[in-house]
């Protein structure tokens, strides 16, 4: 018979509840403020549901009526400089944090509310209605609420999607030594999401000051927690990662407040994250003003039982028992909150011909549609731009491309303390798997962060670092195919953040990755991601093909306030070229292509390793071809001036790329090009690209899947033949 030893968790897991002594000791101003916040949030949510019922809320209305105790109790325990984010159901959390920010001295329920509370209520309601006066200028609506000044980092419509970004902000707080903390709120449905669990793991390993606040309202839409989770005490998740956990009745605001105070003490002394699970209950369905029982997944008896534990009534009872407030004052508070919301709504909604509508003048102008999708690059004003051909400083020949990658990053980290590098093995193996981060962990041990194999989490953490404003993260994806693992954070979060939150929130993330076609790593390690990123909003893309260009373009990527994908290629790592022997501080403009070779018969557009391969074929065949190295590949960064001038001259275009046809960059580029240059074209745009299938392990099949020099030659022959010309220039 085997011998068993019972193992115990590394940390604590406890339920917490306010005692009679705690209730007697509650400071009156804190209690009155709690009650005021609870009633303000309840009245606000009811007004949102009222407007939604009139068809005036475009999109969902995920109310948190019934769940106010968890938000108010935790927010009241925070500093003004602490931060939060939340999920799609987050009006109450947003307001609780904002109310504490605008009324730091508290709120007296027996006094009239001033203009400050009216201002907050109106701007929040305007945002939910999609109006220009909202905090995100109407772009965020109900599910994407951000007001950075108040500590609201931005709520999130992707279940669990905002959790990694909150951890990024927590890392910034820890690095700054501020003692500030971050709360990330999510529900029972999100607790099984991979990004949440990945982030818990990293937060515990790095001892980040983040509270994972689980609002367990029992239902993910209509699915009960017992149907999807064997351990329904969701705070148990903390034990797996060595995170102390507290379970509390979320309908009891004071108990939540005590739990948050205990969590804050742990986080502020540097002991890492905490999990708080608050048992709460949403009185209405996932969306709208009908109860869950109307949809058959909850009983009226269950709903009535939870309503009997209403957090507003419970808080009022505590205060009345201590004679801090009277019953009439509570009724007056309720009426005052409702009147405030009526007045705020009256500023935004009008009645015309017996029908209610949004005041037309309050909608955003249509020309605001794309504003802030990317920044205006004003951060580049006054910087020194250089090109190899005009560079006046000392140059060194035969500089290895991969050495430049490491050297320029080292230089920037030496000059800028805000730059942080993170990814798998970036701190080991003498610079990661290819040497691109050589020397960084030795010189900057606290800013070269080796991560777990958790692309979704560490990418989101980088996004949170960047959104915080104090950090410029550089992510390394070992292979670009891993973007699919992190797709939510790459595309839904980082790529959309600036635009989604109103256009004024920089997102200075750099994502480095290498195209590894030809290395034998097969279908899941060999893609060229340019075509995918070019069709996703928000990202800029640079693709350096020489050591000199890499320095200038990486410097520009690190200065840019937008997310930038920096593409590298394994074929280039071992290549050599000219680069400055000392100067690593110049820039190459984003959006500036390079004329590599002049010609008059065909314009060739290409990038990365295909630039030199194409030149070799052109010169061997003697084709009168003009070669343009695109360098910047995103929609906003294409150098149409250079491209169009060349097409006007040659009348023919050949787009050359190495990757497979299905996700190719050239597909959308050729479509845009023919729209712009149709009259100048003498024949349809031609393309050279890889096969439909992804590269596979077999050396022969991999070669066949990628565009090769013989494919370039074939493409050139076809372009010239359709002009009725021989290959050799006459």
Short mmCIF file of C-alpha atoms in Angstrom, two decimals, residues 73-85 97 148 150-153 163 165-185 207-213 257 259-276 468 470:
data_model
loop_
_atom_site.label_atom_id
_atom_site.label_comp_id
_atom_site.label_asym_id
_atom_site.label_seq_id
_atom_site.Cartn_x
_atom_site.Cartn_y
_atom_site.Cartn_z
CA UNK A 73 -16.84 48.26 -0.62
CA UNK A 74 -13.63 47.65 -2.58
CA UNK A 75 -13.36 51.12 -4.16
CA UNK A 76 -13.83 52.84 -0.79
CA UNK A 77 -10.72 51.03 0.47
CA UNK A 78 -8.53 52.35 -2.36
CA UNK A 79 -6.28 55.34 -2.73
CA UNK A 80 -7.05 57.88 -5.43
CA UNK A 81 -3.88 56.74 -7.25
CA UNK A 82 -4.90 53.08 -7.23
CA UNK A 83 -6.37 51.80 -10.47
CA UNK A 84 -9.06 49.41 -11.64
CA UNK A 85 -10.44 47.80 -14.75
CA UNK A 97 -13.92 54.42 -8.36
CA UNK A 148 -7.63 57.49 -16.61
CA UNK A 150 -9.94 58.69 -11.87
CA UNK A 151 -7.96 55.44 -12.01
CA UNK A 152 -10.33 53.74 -14.43
CA UNK A 153 -8.02 51.98 -16.92
CA UNK A 163 -7.14 41.01 -16.74
CA UNK A 165 -3.68 44.58 -18.97
CA UNK A 166 -4.44 45.26 -15.32
CA UNK A 167 -1.39 43.18 -14.42
CA UNK A 168 0.70 45.36 -16.73
CA UNK A 169 -0.37 48.44 -14.81
CA UNK A 170 0.43 46.61 -11.56
CA UNK A 171 3.95 45.88 -12.86
CA UNK A 172 4.39 49.61 -13.54
CA UNK A 173 3.32 50.41 -9.97
CA UNK A 174 5.75 47.87 -8.56
CA UNK A 175 8.59 49.15 -10.71
CA UNK A 176 7.86 52.73 -9.65
CA UNK A 177 7.76 51.73 -5.97
CA UNK A 178 4.61 53.78 -5.47
CA UNK A 179 2.78 51.30 -3.26
CA UNK A 180 -0.27 51.68 -5.49
CA UNK A 181 -2.38 48.67 -6.40
CA UNK A 182 -4.69 47.57 -9.21
CA UNK A 183 -8.05 45.80 -8.97
CA UNK A 184 -9.26 43.80 -11.93
CA UNK A 185 -12.93 42.85 -11.70
CA UNK A 207 4.65 39.45 -6.93
CA UNK A 208 2.54 42.08 -8.64
CA UNK A 209 0.23 44.31 -6.57
CA UNK A 210 -3.00 43.21 -8.25
CA UNK A 211 -6.29 42.06 -6.75
CA UNK A 212 -8.23 39.54 -8.80
CA UNK A 213 -11.75 40.48 -7.72
CA UNK A 257 -14.46 46.88 2.56
CA UNK A 259 -11.59 42.25 2.71
CA UNK A 260 -10.22 44.97 0.41
CA UNK A 261 -8.32 46.60 3.28
CA UNK A 262 -6.69 43.26 4.09
CA UNK A 263 -5.87 42.66 0.43
CA UNK A 264 -4.39 46.14 0.11
CA UNK A 265 -2.14 45.58 3.11
CA UNK A 266 -0.77 42.41 1.51
CA UNK A 267 -0.20 44.06 -1.86
CA UNK A 268 1.24 47.31 -0.54
CA UNK A 269 3.90 45.56 1.52
CA UNK A 270 5.15 43.78 -1.60
CA UNK A 271 3.75 40.31 -0.97
CA UNK A 272 2.10 40.01 -4.37
CA UNK A 273 -1.46 39.50 -5.57
CA UNK A 274 -4.66 38.59 -3.74
CA UNK A 275 -7.90 36.97 -4.88
CA UNK A 276 -11.19 38.26 -3.48
CA UNK A 468 -0.14 53.06 -17.89
CA UNK A 470 5.29 54.96 -17.66
#
